[in-house]
PDB file of C-alpha atoms in Angstrom:
ATOM      1  CA  MET A 144      46.540  43.880  -4.812  1.00  0.00           C
ATOM      2  CA  LYS A 145      48.724  40.900  -5.827  1.00  0.00           C
ATOM      3  CA  LYS A 146      48.622  39.583  -2.261  1.00  0.00           C
ATOM      4  CA  ILE A 147      44.810  39.630  -2.238  1.00  0.00           C
ATOM      5  CA  VAL A 148      44.689  37.727  -5.563  1.00  0.00           C
ATOM      6  CA  TYR A 149      47.190  35.128  -4.244  1.00  0.00           C
ATOM      7  CA  VAL A 150      45.186  34.735  -1.019  1.00  0.00           C
ATOM      8  CA  LEU A 151      41.951  34.282  -2.985  1.00  0.00           C
ATOM      9  CA  ILE A 152      43.561  31.703  -5.304  1.00  0.00           C
ATOM     10  CA  LEU A 153      45.043  29.856  -2.318  1.00  0.00           C
ATOM     11  CA  LEU A 154      41.655  29.918  -0.590  1.00  0.00           C
ATOM     12  CA  LEU A 155      39.998  28.595  -3.766  1.00  0.00           C
ATOM     13  CA  VAL A 156      42.545  25.751  -4.009  1.00  0.00           C
ATOM     14  CA  VAL A 157      42.024  24.783  -0.351  1.00  0.00           C
ATOM     15  CA  VAL A 158      38.230  24.831  -0.607  1.00  0.00           C
ATOM     16  CA  SER A 159      38.330  22.836  -3.864  1.00  0.00           C
ATOM     17  CA  GLY A 160      40.615  20.288  -2.235  1.00  0.00           C
ATOM     18  CA  LEU A 161      38.265  19.917   0.714  1.00  0.00           C
ATOM     19  CA  VAL A 162      35.224  19.498  -1.540  1.00  0.00           C
ATOM     20  CA  PHE A 163      37.044  16.934  -3.681  1.00  0.00           C
ATOM     21  CA  ALA A 164      38.269  15.025  -0.615  1.00  0.00           C
ATOM     22  CA  ASN A 165      34.754  14.994   0.871  1.00  0.00           C
ATOM     23  CA  HIS A 166      33.357  13.692  -2.447  1.00  0.00           C
ATOM     24  CA  GLU A 167      35.920  10.864  -2.465  1.00  0.00           C
ATOM     25  CA  ILE A 168      35.033   9.898   1.115  1.00  0.00           C
ATOM     26  CA  LYS A 169      31.317   9.751   0.277  1.00  0.00           C
ATOM     27  CA  ASN A 170      31.987   7.551  -2.757  1.00  0.00           C
ATOM     28  CA  GLU A 171      34.089   5.157  -0.679  1.00  0.00           C
ATOM     29  CA  THR A 172      31.444   4.731   2.029  1.00  0.00           C
ATOM     30  CA  LYS A 173      28.547   3.841  -0.299  1.00  0.00           C
ATOM     31  CA  PRO A 174      27.593   0.203   0.110  1.00  0.00           C
ATOM     32  CA  SER A 175      27.786  -1.770  -3.084  1.00  0.00           C
ATOM     33  CA  SER A 176      24.752  -3.729  -4.197  1.00  0.00           C
ATOM     34  CA  LYS A 177      26.975  -6.236  -5.987  1.00  0.00           C
ATOM     35  CA  PRO A 178      29.448  -8.540  -4.290  1.00  0.00           C
ATOM     36  CA  SER A 179      32.677  -6.560  -4.287  1.00  0.00           C
ATOM     37  CA  SER A 180      35.289  -9.252  -4.656  1.00  0.00           C
ATOM     38  CA  ILE A 181      35.697 -12.427  -6.633  1.00  0.00           C
ATOM     39  CA  ALA A 182      35.516 -14.391  -3.375  1.00  0.00           C
ATOM     40  CA  ASP A 183      32.156 -12.777  -2.517  1.00  0.00           C
ATOM     41  CA  ARG A 184      30.767 -13.576  -5.966  1.00  0.00           C
ATOM     42  CA  LYS A 185      32.002 -17.141  -5.663  1.00  0.00           C
ATOM     43  CA  ALA A 186      30.351 -17.464  -2.238  1.00  0.00           C
ATOM     44  CA  VAL A 187      27.017 -16.244  -3.658  1.00  0.00           C
ATOM     45  CA  LEU A 188      27.333 -18.708  -6.549  1.00  0.00           C
ATOM     46  CA  ASP A 189      28.212 -21.532  -4.135  1.00  0.00           C
ATOM     47  CA  ASP A 190      25.171 -20.704  -1.986  1.00  0.00           C
ATOM     48  CA  ARG A 191      22.963 -20.788  -5.066  1.00  0.00           C
ATOM     49  CA  LYS A 192      24.375 -24.144  -6.151  1.00  0.00           C
ATOM     50  CA  LYS A 193      23.789 -25.549  -2.644  1.00  0.00           C
ATOM     51  CA  TRP A 194      20.190 -24.329  -2.731  1.00  0.00           C
ATOM     52  CA  GLU A 195      19.651 -25.779  -6.217  1.00  0.00           C
ATOM     53  CA  ALA A 196      20.897 -29.152  -4.913  1.00  0.00           C
ATOM     54  CA  SER A 197      18.548 -29.002  -1.889  1.00  0.00           C
ATOM     55  CA  PRO A 198      15.086 -30.633  -2.037  1.00  0.00           C
ATOM     56  CA  ASP A 199      13.439 -27.203  -2.369  1.00  0.00           C
ATOM     57  CA  GLY A 200      15.810 -26.199  -5.169  1.00  0.00           C
ATOM     58  CA  ILE A 201      15.235 -29.449  -7.044  1.00  0.00           C
ATOM     59  CA  LYS A 202      11.478 -29.046  -6.666  1.00  0.00           C
ATOM     60  CA  TYR A 203      11.681 -25.479  -7.975  1.00  0.00           C
ATOM     61  CA  LYS A 204      13.812 -26.463 -10.983  1.00  0.00           C
ATOM     62  CA  GLU A 205      11.368 -29.276 -11.839  1.00  0.00           C
ATOM     63  CA  TRP A 206       8.468 -26.821 -11.548  1.00  0.00           C
ATOM     64  CA  GLU A 207      10.240 -24.306 -13.825  1.00  0.00           C
ATOM     65  CA  VAL A 208      10.387 -26.791 -16.738  1.00  0.00           C
ATOM     66  CA  SER A 209       6.875 -28.145 -16.128  1.00  0.00           C
ATOM     67  CA  PRO A 210       3.929 -26.831 -18.178  1.00  0.00           C
ATOM     68  CA  GLU A 211       2.680 -24.903 -15.113  1.00  0.00           C
ATOM     69  CA  GLY A 212       6.066 -23.247 -14.584  1.00  0.00           C
ATOM     70  CA  LYS A 213       6.430 -22.377 -18.250  1.00  0.00           C
ATOM     71  CA  LYS A 214       2.933 -20.848 -18.209  1.00  0.00           C
ATOM     72  CA  VAL A 215       3.792 -18.674 -15.200  1.00  0.00           C
ATOM     73  CA  HIS A 216       7.055 -17.524 -16.815  1.00  0.00           C
ATOM     74  CA  ALA A 217       5.202 -16.728 -20.063  1.00  0.00           C
ATOM     75  CA  SER A 218       2.635 -14.665 -18.136  1.00  0.00           C
ATOM     76  CA  HIS A 219       5.507 -12.708 -16.575  1.00  0.00           C
ATOM     77  CA  ASP A 220       6.915 -11.970 -20.022  1.00  0.00           C
ATOM     78  CA  LYS A 221       3.561 -10.428 -20.999  1.00  0.00           C
ATOM     79  CA  ILE A 222       3.611  -7.807 -18.236  1.00  0.00           C
ATOM     80  CA  LYS A 223       7.278  -7.233 -17.374  1.00  0.00           C
ATOM     81  CA  LYS A 224       7.424  -3.966 -19.359  1.00  0.00           C
ATOM     82  CA  TYR A 225       4.531  -2.597 -17.224  1.00  0.00           C
ATOM     83  CA  ILE A 226       6.266  -3.672 -14.025  1.00  0.00           C
ATOM     84  CA  LYS A 227       9.589  -2.184 -15.090  1.00  0.00           C
ATOM     85  CA  THR A 228       7.978   1.189 -15.872  1.00  0.00           C
ATOM     86  CA  PHE A 229       5.323   1.015 -13.107  1.00  0.00           C
ATOM     87  CA  THR A 230       2.543   1.823 -15.578  1.00  0.00           C
ATOM     88  CA  ASN A 231      -1.174   1.051 -15.625  1.00  0.00           C
ATOM     89  CA  MET A 232      -2.439  -2.429 -16.452  1.00  0.00           C
ATOM     90  CA  ASP A 233      -6.147  -2.916 -17.165  1.00  0.00           C
ATOM     91  CA  ALA A 234      -7.413  -5.833 -15.081  1.00  0.00           C
ATOM     92  CA  VAL A 235     -10.638  -7.663 -14.295  1.00  0.00           C
ATOM     93  CA  VAL A 236     -11.253  -9.139 -10.839  1.00  0.00           C
ATOM     94  CA  ILE A 237     -11.607 -12.922 -11.069  1.00  0.00           C
ATOM     95  CA  SER A 238     -11.699 -13.887  -7.382  1.00  0.00           C
ATOM     96  CA  LEU A 239     -11.677 -12.232  -3.969  1.00  0.00           C
ATOM     97  CA  THR A 240     -11.846 -15.444  -1.966  1.00  0.00           C
ATOM     98  CA  PHE A 241      -8.907 -17.497  -3.236  1.00  0.00           C
ATOM     99  CA  GLN A 242      -7.183 -19.479  -0.525  1.00  0.00           C
ATOM    100  CA  ARG A 243      -4.195 -21.772  -0.900  1.00  0.00           C
ATOM    101  CA  ALA A 244      -4.628 -25.428  -0.098  1.00  0.00           C
ATOM    102  CA  ASN A 245      -3.597 -25.948   3.529  1.00  0.00           C
ATOM    103  CA  GLY A 246      -3.618 -22.159   4.025  1.00  0.00           C
ATOM    104  CA  LYS A 247      -4.712 -20.538   7.269  1.00  0.00           C
ATOM    105  CA  SER A 248      -7.943 -18.569   7.156  1.00  0.00           C
ATOM    106  CA  SER A 249      -6.241 -15.798   9.161  1.00  0.00           C
ATOM    107  CA  GLY A 250      -3.309 -15.703   6.717  1.00  0.00           C
ATOM    108  CA  PRO A 251      -2.785 -13.439   3.724  1.00  0.00           C
ATOM    109  CA  LYS A 252      -5.670 -12.520   1.474  1.00  0.00           C
ATOM    110  CA  TRP A 253      -5.460 -13.039  -2.268  1.00  0.00           C
ATOM    111  CA  LEU A 254      -6.927 -11.048  -5.129  1.00  0.00           C
ATOM    112  CA  ILE A 255      -6.948 -12.854  -8.482  1.00  0.00           C
ATOM    113  CA  VAL A 256      -7.098 -10.675 -11.590  1.00  0.00           C
ATOM    114  CA  ARG A 257      -6.973 -11.198 -15.352  1.00  0.00           C
ATOM    115  CA  ILE A 258      -4.647  -8.969 -17.363  1.00  0.00           C
ATOM    116  CA  ASN A 259      -4.325  -9.439 -21.124  1.00  0.00           C
ATOM    117  CA  GLY A 260      -5.953 -12.876 -20.931  1.00  0.00           C
ATOM    118  CA  GLU A 261      -3.678 -14.205 -18.145  1.00  0.00           C
ATOM    119  CA  GLU A 262      -4.489 -14.679 -14.467  1.00  0.00           C
ATOM    120  CA  TYR A 263      -2.322 -13.116 -11.763  1.00  0.00           C
ATOM    121  CA  MET A 264      -2.348 -13.213  -7.963  1.00  0.00           C
ATOM    122  CA  MET A 265      -1.875 -10.317  -5.568  1.00  0.00           C
ATOM    123  CA  GLN A 266      -1.250 -10.971  -1.885  1.00  0.00           C
ATOM    124  CA  PHE A 267      -2.333  -8.599   0.871  1.00  0.00           C
ATOM    125  CA  ILE A 268      -2.227  -8.621   4.632  1.00  0.00           C
ATOM    126  CA  PRO A 269      -5.786  -8.637   6.036  1.00  0.00           C
ATOM    127  CA  LYS A 270      -5.564  -4.962   7.086  1.00  0.00           C
ATOM    128  CA  ASP A 271      -4.646  -3.846   3.552  1.00  0.00           C
ATOM    129  CA  PHE A 272      -7.223  -6.184   1.995  1.00  0.00           C
ATOM    130  CA  GLN A 273      -9.991  -4.356   3.909  1.00  0.00           C
ATOM    131  CA  GLN A 274      -9.405  -1.339   1.649  1.00  0.00           C
ATOM    132  CA  LEU A 275     -10.515  -3.533  -1.261  1.00  0.00           C
ATOM    133  CA  ASN A 276     -13.782  -4.704   0.313  1.00  0.00           C
ATOM    134  CA  SER A 277     -15.857  -2.766  -2.237  1.00  0.00           C
ATOM    135  CA  LEU A 278     -14.492  -4.865  -5.113  1.00  0.00           C
ATOM    136  CA  LYS A 279     -16.642  -7.525  -6.725  1.00  0.00           C
ATOM    137  CA  VAL A 280     -15.976 -10.250  -9.276  1.00  0.00           C
ATOM    138  CA  ASN A 281     -15.871  -8.860 -12.852  1.00  0.00           C
ATOM    139  CA  ASP A 282     -15.008  -5.322 -11.668  1.00  0.00           C
ATOM    140  CA  LYS A 283     -12.626  -3.540 -14.025  1.00  0.00           C
ATOM    141  CA  ILE A 284      -9.656  -2.051 -12.204  1.00  0.00           C
ATOM    142  CA  ILE A 285      -6.300  -0.493 -12.977  1.00  0.00           C
ATOM    143  CA  VAL A 286      -3.285  -2.114 -11.345  1.00  0.00           C
ATOM    144  CA  ARG A 287       0.308  -0.943 -11.036  1.00  0.00           C
ATOM    145  CA  SER A 288       3.003  -3.233  -9.751  1.00  0.00           C
ATOM    146  CA  ARG A 289       6.685  -2.847  -8.976  1.00  0.00           C
ATOM    147  CA  SER A 290       7.571  -6.533  -8.764  1.00  0.00           C
ATOM    148  CA  ALA A 291       6.534 -10.102  -9.481  1.00  0.00           C
ATOM    149  CA  GLY A 292       7.465 -13.451  -8.002  1.00  0.00           C
ATOM    150  CA  TYR A 293       7.369 -17.108  -8.909  1.00  0.00           C
ATOM    151  CA  SER A 294       6.382 -19.931  -6.604  1.00  0.00           C
ATOM    152  CA  PRO A 295       5.761 -23.612  -7.334  1.00  0.00           C
ATOM    153  CA  ASN A 296       3.137 -23.452  -4.557  1.00  0.00           C
ATOM    154  CA  HIS A 297       0.942 -20.987  -6.478  1.00  0.00           C
ATOM    155  CA  PRO A 298      -0.905 -21.507  -9.757  1.00  0.00           C
ATOM    156  CA  TYR A 299      -0.275 -17.976 -11.088  1.00  0.00           C
ATOM    157  CA  LEU A 300       2.440 -15.330 -11.150  1.00  0.00           C
ATOM    158  CA  ILE A 301       2.363 -13.278  -7.956  1.00  0.00           C
ATOM    159  CA  ILE A 302       2.477  -9.532  -8.619  1.00  0.00           C
ATOM    160  CA  SER A 303       2.687  -6.871  -5.965  1.00  0.00           C
ATOM    161  CA  GLY A 304      -0.497  -4.842  -5.766  1.00  0.00           C
ATOM    162  CA  ASP A 305       1.154  -1.491  -5.173  1.00  0.00           C
ATOM    163  CA  TYR A 306      -1.626   0.615  -6.680  1.00  0.00           C
ATOM    164  CA  ILE A 307      -5.251  -0.289  -7.438  1.00  0.00           C
ATOM    165  CA  GLU A 308      -7.806   2.073  -8.920  1.00  0.00           C
ATOM    166  CA  ARG A 309     -11.451   1.656  -9.975  1.00  0.00           C
ATOM    167  CA  ASN A 310     -13.491   4.313 -11.796  1.00  0.00           C
ATOM    168  CA  ASN A 311     -10.755   6.944 -11.277  1.00  0.00           C
ATOM    169  CA  LYS A 312     -10.844   6.355  -7.505  1.00  0.00           C
ATOM    170  CA  ILE A 313      -7.749   5.009  -5.748  1.00  0.00           C
ATOM    171  CA  LEU A 314      -8.713   1.960  -3.689  1.00  0.00           C
ATOM    172  CA  PHE A 315      -5.234   1.003  -2.542  1.00  0.00           C
ATOM    173  CA  LYS A 316      -1.807   2.618  -2.702  1.00  0.00           C
ATOM    174  CA  ARG A 317       1.127   1.022  -0.914  1.00  0.00           C
ATOM    175  CA  ASP A 318       3.069   3.438   1.287  1.00  0.00           C
ATOM    176  CA  PHE A 319       6.744   2.698   0.656  1.00  0.00           C
ATOM    177  CA  SER A 320       7.976   5.301   3.144  1.00  0.00           C
ATOM    178  CA  LYS A 321       6.954   3.049   6.065  1.00  0.00           C
ATOM    179  CA  ASN A 322       9.151   0.089   5.134  1.00  0.00           C
ATOM    180  CA  ASN A 323      12.168   1.562   3.363  1.00  0.00           C
ATOM    181  CA  GLY A 324      10.712   0.926  -0.088  1.00  0.00           C
ATOM    182  CA  CYS A 325      10.202  -2.787   0.375  1.00  0.00           C
TER     183      CYS A 325
END
């Protein structure tokens, strides 16, 4: 009987060791989202400083402190809690035909909406925009977004239109399984 107990304990120790070792290997192979070393962090910081010193970086920094840039940043502050939690935002369609100056007619399509008194832009590829062809100016919709972006080339904050609903009917829902969640 003692031999069976010793064999079972030894087997338990071996199996536990293998499970623990496998867990350690998995933890070591996970890619880190942050730069792992001080040198990597310094390289990222150096790249950022180089970009900020470039003509595009200078233009962006000037835009950020301009009244237009401050307005866009303030509009982001108004909705960032909805973006962070991916919750419903009540919106009104302002424009379905917005086109950037010098933009191609075959390029991305823009939907302009008003949320809490601020205007926001949503960009779609033409194929996705076709799903929104039933929308009209002044339609009330519900929007959910996972992200927002700033651009000195656009008059409003650009939010991702990941989910759009009108009258309890889903008009558009982005499928994240097709592009690894991007």
